[in-house]
């Protein structure tokens, strides 16, 4: 006879009561493996198939293997300060299962004097300054910590070689990671020449410094493409194994692979000035404000044949009926991010500090959160990653 604690420690099949596989001959483990290859939007729909499917998908063991929906954003303002903006309603408790909501000061699972301020995040991993490195008076080479708040695993990134930093300064540190492609991550540093060295604004950009967790080493790749990426967070995204940037003149999108070798330019429609680049549902997107109509925000998608197609446009002056004339102009409303799993975008009202959710299908908008207003801002999407990543195993 089974005791009262006999069900403890069982896998998702025991949790469902009746196996989700039913009479199909598939075990729950096989179903989870199949679902792990489906997009998040489909997985949410599969929860409605039956109570046993809902229990299987929601089980903690299954969540480690299944892709998760967007949980919130790291919000960076013009002073590079960072806060975590949750999308949960109502505001969630401090813990959600094993997920500790990330913020600038809430990585308590890290050893003391290890992780510093958040710099970037990508597909569930977060890039932090190394507090131990910054604490030294002797100004040691830059170093970082990469962690997964959902699993509380982390690893320290080796310091950047001093010889590659001579005469250069880092204007941005970027994390690149895609668990569907590889368990390994990359850290990309954008380098520009120290202005004291006599360079002009036209040729400050020096190149890229790329770290690979697979090789454990850094490699410097000098500028050779004729374009320079801006340091603004919303003007880059890691997609299909390449880091996509908006070029410095904002008239094109450039792609850089993690070997630092493949650099290509993706032209955008004429007269379009790119404000944001992102990806959703397996395709690359960009958003822009029209040159001839500043109220008009447009979203374009890159089709399989390599051409941009207009997906949606909205007149931001019509989003705020009944409000004062200054806000009705919509000039201070921009696209903060593109939702990774549905036909929606996030808008930000920089005057009143309001993050808004805009559904492109229904053309409806609602305010999600109030954050500090800023004239230069970026929202970096965060979705928890519950699966273990071998690149982080040596840190815990």
PDB file of C-alpha atoms in Angstrom, residues 157-331:
ATOM      1  CA  UNK A 157      33.286  35.556 -17.773  1.00  0.00           C
ATOM      2  CA  UNK A 158      37.101  35.809 -17.945  1.00  0.00           C
ATOM      3  CA  UNK A 159      38.500  39.367 -18.003  1.00  0.00           C
ATOM      4  CA  UNK A 160      38.995  41.047 -21.361  1.00  0.00           C
ATOM      5  CA  UNK A 161      42.664  40.948 -22.501  1.00  0.00           C
ATOM      6  CA  UNK A 162      44.296  44.258 -21.628  1.00  0.00           C
ATOM      7  CA  UNK A 163      46.121  44.552 -24.949  1.00  0.00           C
ATOM      8  CA  UNK A 164      42.875  44.804 -26.921  1.00  0.00           C
ATOM      9  CA  UNK A 165      41.614  47.649 -24.733  1.00  0.00           C
ATOM     10  CA  UNK A 166      44.531  50.002 -25.325  1.00  0.00           C
ATOM     11  CA  UNK A 167      43.220  53.284 -26.733  1.00  0.00           C
ATOM     12  CA  UNK A 168      39.632  52.007 -26.821  1.00  0.00           C
ATOM     13  CA  UNK A 169      36.552  52.329 -24.657  1.00  0.00           C
ATOM     14  CA  UNK A 170      33.545  50.023 -24.499  1.00  0.00           C
ATOM     15  CA  UNK A 171      30.303  51.808 -25.358  1.00  0.00           C
ATOM     16  CA  UNK A 172      28.021  48.800 -24.937  1.00  0.00           C
ATOM     17  CA  UNK A 173      28.094  45.184 -23.701  1.00  0.00           C
ATOM     18  CA  UNK A 174      25.645  42.765 -25.341  1.00  0.00           C
ATOM     19  CA  UNK A 175      24.593  39.206 -24.477  1.00  0.00           C
ATOM     20  CA  UNK A 176      23.814  36.788 -27.331  1.00  0.00           C
ATOM     21  CA  UNK A 177      22.201  33.427 -26.552  1.00  0.00           C
ATOM     22  CA  UNK A 178      19.707  31.081 -28.205  1.00  0.00           C
ATOM     23  CA  UNK A 179      19.129  27.696 -26.486  1.00  0.00           C
ATOM     24  CA  UNK A 180      17.458  26.368 -29.636  1.00  0.00           C
ATOM     25  CA  UNK A 181      20.767  26.738 -31.458  1.00  0.00           C
ATOM     26  CA  UNK A 182      23.433  26.115 -28.802  1.00  0.00           C
ATOM     27  CA  UNK A 183      23.818  25.871 -25.018  1.00  0.00           C
ATOM     28  CA  UNK A 184      26.670  28.382 -25.270  1.00  0.00           C
ATOM     29  CA  UNK A 185      26.464  32.169 -25.103  1.00  0.00           C
ATOM     30  CA  UNK A 186      28.479  35.095 -26.449  1.00  0.00           C
ATOM     31  CA  UNK A 187      29.272  38.505 -25.012  1.00  0.00           C
ATOM     32  CA  UNK A 188      29.828  41.237 -27.596  1.00  0.00           C
ATOM     33  CA  UNK A 189      31.535  44.509 -26.702  1.00  0.00           C
ATOM     34  CA  UNK A 190      31.244  47.536 -28.993  1.00  0.00           C
ATOM     35  CA  UNK A 191      34.516  49.452 -28.954  1.00  0.00           C
ATOM     36  CA  UNK A 192      35.280  52.973 -30.016  1.00  0.00           C
ATOM     37  CA  UNK A 193      38.516  54.937 -29.962  1.00  0.00           C
ATOM     38  CA  UNK A 194      39.227  57.111 -26.963  1.00  0.00           C
ATOM     39  CA  UNK A 195      38.295  60.628 -28.074  1.00  0.00           C
ATOM     40  CA  UNK A 196      41.537  61.925 -26.570  1.00  0.00           C
ATOM     41  CA  UNK A 197      43.429  60.062 -29.297  1.00  0.00           C
ATOM     42  CA  UNK A 198      42.474  62.672 -31.883  1.00  0.00           C
ATOM     43  CA  UNK A 199      39.778  60.775 -33.762  1.00  0.00           C
ATOM     44  CA  UNK A 200      36.768  62.553 -35.182  1.00  0.00           C
ATOM     45  CA  UNK A 201      33.152  61.585 -34.634  1.00  0.00           C
ATOM     46  CA  UNK A 202      33.091  59.945 -38.077  1.00  0.00           C
ATOM     47  CA  UNK A 203      35.638  57.248 -37.291  1.00  0.00           C
ATOM     48  CA  UNK A 204      35.367  56.593 -33.579  1.00  0.00           C
ATOM     49  CA  UNK A 205      34.035  53.053 -33.965  1.00  0.00           C
ATOM     50  CA  UNK A 206      36.903  50.561 -33.698  1.00  0.00           C
ATOM     51  CA  UNK A 207      35.220  47.159 -33.890  1.00  0.00           C
ATOM     52  CA  UNK A 208      33.884  44.267 -31.840  1.00  0.00           C
ATOM     53  CA  UNK A 209      35.267  42.167 -29.025  1.00  0.00           C
ATOM     54  CA  UNK A 210      33.468  38.817 -28.796  1.00  0.00           C
ATOM     55  CA  UNK A 211      33.626  36.223 -26.011  1.00  0.00           C
ATOM     56  CA  UNK A 212      32.493  32.621 -26.599  1.00  0.00           C
ATOM     57  CA  UNK A 213      31.567  30.426 -23.645  1.00  0.00           C
ATOM     58  CA  UNK A 214      32.366  27.416 -25.833  1.00  0.00           C
ATOM     59  CA  UNK A 215      36.023  28.373 -26.355  1.00  0.00           C
ATOM     60  CA  UNK A 216      36.378  30.391 -23.145  1.00  0.00           C
ATOM     61  CA  UNK A 217      38.269  33.152 -24.959  1.00  0.00           C
ATOM     62  CA  UNK A 218      37.907  36.672 -26.326  1.00  0.00           C
ATOM     63  CA  UNK A 219      38.568  37.701 -29.937  1.00  0.00           C
ATOM     64  CA  UNK A 220      38.904  41.223 -31.341  1.00  0.00           C
ATOM     65  CA  UNK A 221      37.411  41.977 -34.775  1.00  0.00           C
ATOM     66  CA  UNK A 222      38.354  45.387 -36.164  1.00  0.00           C
ATOM     67  CA  UNK A 223      35.895  47.616 -37.970  1.00  0.00           C
ATOM     68  CA  UNK A 224      35.923  46.850 -41.695  1.00  0.00           C
ATOM     69  CA  UNK A 225      32.352  47.214 -42.912  1.00  0.00           C
ATOM     70  CA  UNK A 226      31.951  50.963 -43.165  1.00  0.00           C
ATOM     71  CA  UNK A 227      29.056  51.148 -40.706  1.00  0.00           C
ATOM     72  CA  UNK A 228      28.954  51.737 -36.980  1.00  0.00           C
ATOM     73  CA  UNK A 229      26.258  50.416 -34.621  1.00  0.00           C
ATOM     74  CA  UNK A 230      24.764  52.722 -31.999  1.00  0.00           C
ATOM     75  CA  UNK A 231      24.939  51.743 -28.329  1.00  0.00           C
ATOM     76  CA  UNK A 232      21.180  52.109 -27.804  1.00  0.00           C
ATOM     77  CA  UNK A 233      19.637  48.850 -26.491  1.00  0.00           C
ATOM     78  CA  UNK A 234      16.464  48.984 -28.579  1.00  0.00           C
ATOM     79  CA  UNK A 235      18.497  49.184 -31.763  1.00  0.00           C
ATOM     80  CA  UNK A 236      19.762  45.607 -31.756  1.00  0.00           C
ATOM     81  CA  UNK A 237      18.465  42.034 -31.471  1.00  0.00           C
ATOM     82  CA  UNK A 238      20.004  38.545 -31.592  1.00  0.00           C
ATOM     83  CA  UNK A 239      18.222  36.485 -34.237  1.00  0.00           C
ATOM     84  CA  UNK A 240      19.151  33.401 -36.293  1.00  0.00           C
ATOM     85  CA  UNK A 241      22.692  33.321 -34.931  1.00  0.00           C
ATOM     86  CA  UNK A 242      23.491  36.946 -35.799  1.00  0.00           C
ATOM     87  CA  UNK A 243      23.407  40.201 -33.905  1.00  0.00           C
ATOM     88  CA  UNK A 244      21.243  42.661 -35.852  1.00  0.00           C
ATOM     89  CA  UNK A 245      21.945  46.386 -35.463  1.00  0.00           C
ATOM     90  CA  UNK A 246      20.458  49.569 -36.728  1.00  0.00           C
ATOM     91  CA  UNK A 247      23.288  51.393 -38.474  1.00  0.00           C
ATOM     92  CA  UNK A 248      24.510  54.716 -37.175  1.00  0.00           C
ATOM     93  CA  UNK A 249      22.633  56.692 -39.823  1.00  0.00           C
ATOM     94  CA  UNK A 250      19.440  54.724 -38.977  1.00  0.00           C
ATOM     95  CA  UNK A 251      18.789  53.943 -42.638  1.00  0.00           C
ATOM     96  CA  UNK A 252      19.627  50.210 -42.664  1.00  0.00           C
ATOM     97  CA  UNK A 253      19.989  47.101 -40.508  1.00  0.00           C
ATOM     98  CA  UNK A 254      23.321  45.292 -40.293  1.00  0.00           C
ATOM     99  CA  UNK A 255      23.975  41.709 -39.183  1.00  0.00           C
ATOM    100  CA  UNK A 256      27.085  40.321 -37.463  1.00  0.00           C
ATOM    101  CA  UNK A 257      27.675  36.611 -36.819  1.00  0.00           C
ATOM    102  CA  UNK A 258      29.390  35.400 -33.663  1.00  0.00           C
ATOM    103  CA  UNK A 259      32.618  34.608 -35.518  1.00  0.00           C
ATOM    104  CA  UNK A 260      32.898  38.307 -36.271  1.00  0.00           C
ATOM    105  CA  UNK A 261      33.283  37.535 -39.966  1.00  0.00           C
ATOM    106  CA  UNK A 262      29.905  37.741 -41.679  1.00  0.00           C
ATOM    107  CA  UNK A 263      28.733  41.332 -41.834  1.00  0.00           C
ATOM    108  CA  UNK A 264      25.882  42.198 -44.154  1.00  0.00           C
ATOM    109  CA  UNK A 265      23.592  45.145 -44.698  1.00  0.00           C
ATOM    110  CA  UNK A 266      19.813  44.697 -44.940  1.00  0.00           C
ATOM    111  CA  UNK A 267      18.384  47.801 -46.682  1.00  0.00           C
ATOM    112  CA  UNK A 268      15.031  49.127 -45.495  1.00  0.00           C
ATOM    113  CA  UNK A 269      12.331  50.845 -47.598  1.00  0.00           C
ATOM    114  CA  UNK A 270      13.350  54.256 -48.909  1.00  0.00           C
ATOM    115  CA  UNK A 271      12.748  57.294 -46.644  1.00  0.00           C
ATOM    116  CA  UNK A 272      12.369  55.041 -43.615  1.00  0.00           C
ATOM    117  CA  UNK A 273      14.372  55.897 -40.495  1.00  0.00           C
ATOM    118  CA  UNK A 274      14.577  52.811 -38.290  1.00  0.00           C
ATOM    119  CA  UNK A 275      13.731  53.344 -34.615  1.00  0.00           C
ATOM    120  CA  UNK A 276      13.681  49.755 -33.344  1.00  0.00           C
ATOM    121  CA  UNK A 277      14.654  46.282 -34.540  1.00  0.00           C
ATOM    122  CA  UNK A 278      13.353  43.029 -33.061  1.00  0.00           C
ATOM    123  CA  UNK A 279      12.029  39.598 -33.937  1.00  0.00           C
ATOM    124  CA  UNK A 280       8.720  37.839 -33.434  1.00  0.00           C
ATOM    125  CA  UNK A 281       7.293  34.469 -34.409  1.00  0.00           C
ATOM    126  CA  UNK A 282      10.463  33.536 -36.292  1.00  0.00           C
ATOM    127  CA  UNK A 283      10.787  36.698 -38.391  1.00  0.00           C
ATOM    128  CA  UNK A 284      12.751  39.943 -38.225  1.00  0.00           C
ATOM    129  CA  UNK A 285      10.848  43.203 -37.652  1.00  0.00           C
ATOM    130  CA  UNK A 286      11.647  46.880 -37.583  1.00  0.00           C
ATOM    131  CA  UNK A 287       9.602  49.902 -36.527  1.00  0.00           C
ATOM    132  CA  UNK A 288       9.919  53.487 -37.651  1.00  0.00           C
ATOM    133  CA  UNK A 289       8.338  56.915 -37.435  1.00  0.00           C
ATOM    134  CA  UNK A 290       7.469  58.300 -40.867  1.00  0.00           C
ATOM    135  CA  UNK A 291       9.719  61.110 -42.124  1.00  0.00           C
ATOM    136  CA  UNK A 292       6.764  63.108 -43.496  1.00  0.00           C
ATOM    137  CA  UNK A 293       4.274  62.354 -40.713  1.00  0.00           C
ATOM    138  CA  UNK A 294       5.773  62.206 -37.239  1.00  0.00           C
ATOM    139  CA  UNK A 295       2.508  60.860 -35.792  1.00  0.00           C
ATOM    140  CA  UNK A 296       2.676  57.729 -37.924  1.00  0.00           C
ATOM    141  CA  UNK A 297       4.387  54.633 -36.510  1.00  0.00           C
ATOM    142  CA  UNK A 298       4.885  51.697 -38.885  1.00  0.00           C
ATOM    143  CA  UNK A 299       5.954  48.089 -38.320  1.00  0.00           C
ATOM    144  CA  UNK A 300       7.637  46.111 -41.115  1.00  0.00           C
ATOM    145  CA  UNK A 301       8.428  42.385 -41.335  1.00  0.00           C
ATOM    146  CA  UNK A 302      11.190  40.737 -43.394  1.00  0.00           C
ATOM    147  CA  UNK A 303       9.622  38.056 -45.570  1.00  0.00           C
ATOM    148  CA  UNK A 304      11.297  34.810 -46.653  1.00  0.00           C
ATOM    149  CA  UNK A 305      12.055  36.274 -50.084  1.00  0.00           C
ATOM    150  CA  UNK A 306      14.185  38.991 -48.434  1.00  0.00           C
ATOM    151  CA  UNK A 307      11.858  41.952 -48.878  1.00  0.00           C
ATOM    152  CA  UNK A 308      10.206  44.098 -46.232  1.00  0.00           C
ATOM    153  CA  UNK A 309       6.420  44.115 -46.000  1.00  0.00           C
ATOM    154  CA  UNK A 310       4.387  46.710 -44.127  1.00  0.00           C
ATOM    155  CA  UNK A 311       2.611  44.806 -41.364  1.00  0.00           C
ATOM    156  CA  UNK A 312       0.901  47.623 -39.505  1.00  0.00           C
ATOM    157  CA  UNK A 313       0.770  51.383 -39.082  1.00  0.00           C
ATOM    158  CA  UNK A 314      -0.930  53.519 -36.429  1.00  0.00           C
ATOM    159  CA  UNK A 315      -1.424  57.241 -35.926  1.00  0.00           C
ATOM    160  CA  UNK A 316      -0.306  57.819 -32.338  1.00  0.00           C
ATOM    161  CA  UNK A 317      -2.230  61.105 -32.113  1.00  0.00           C
ATOM    162  CA  UNK A 318      -5.442  59.049 -32.030  1.00  0.00           C
ATOM    163  CA  UNK A 319      -4.424  56.839 -29.117  1.00  0.00           C
ATOM    164  CA  UNK A 320      -5.176  59.400 -26.404  1.00  0.00           C
ATOM    165  CA  UNK A 321      -8.662  60.852 -26.933  1.00  0.00           C
ATOM    166  CA  UNK A 322      -9.696  63.399 -24.331  1.00  0.00           C
ATOM    167  CA  UNK A 323      -6.160  64.147 -23.158  1.00  0.00           C
ATOM    168  CA  UNK A 324      -4.382  67.474 -23.502  1.00  0.00           C
ATOM    169  CA  UNK A 325      -3.206  68.687 -26.884  1.00  0.00           C
ATOM    170  CA  UNK A 326       0.482  68.113 -26.133  1.00  0.00           C
ATOM    171  CA  UNK A 327      -0.057  64.424 -25.409  1.00  0.00           C
ATOM    172  CA  UNK A 328      -2.549  63.971 -28.230  1.00  0.00           C
ATOM    173  CA  UNK A 329       0.214  64.829 -30.660  1.00  0.00           C
ATOM    174  CA  UNK A 330       1.695  61.390 -30.003  1.00  0.00           C
ATOM    175  CA  UNK A 331       5.185  62.710 -30.728  1.00  0.00           C
TER     176      UNK A 331
END
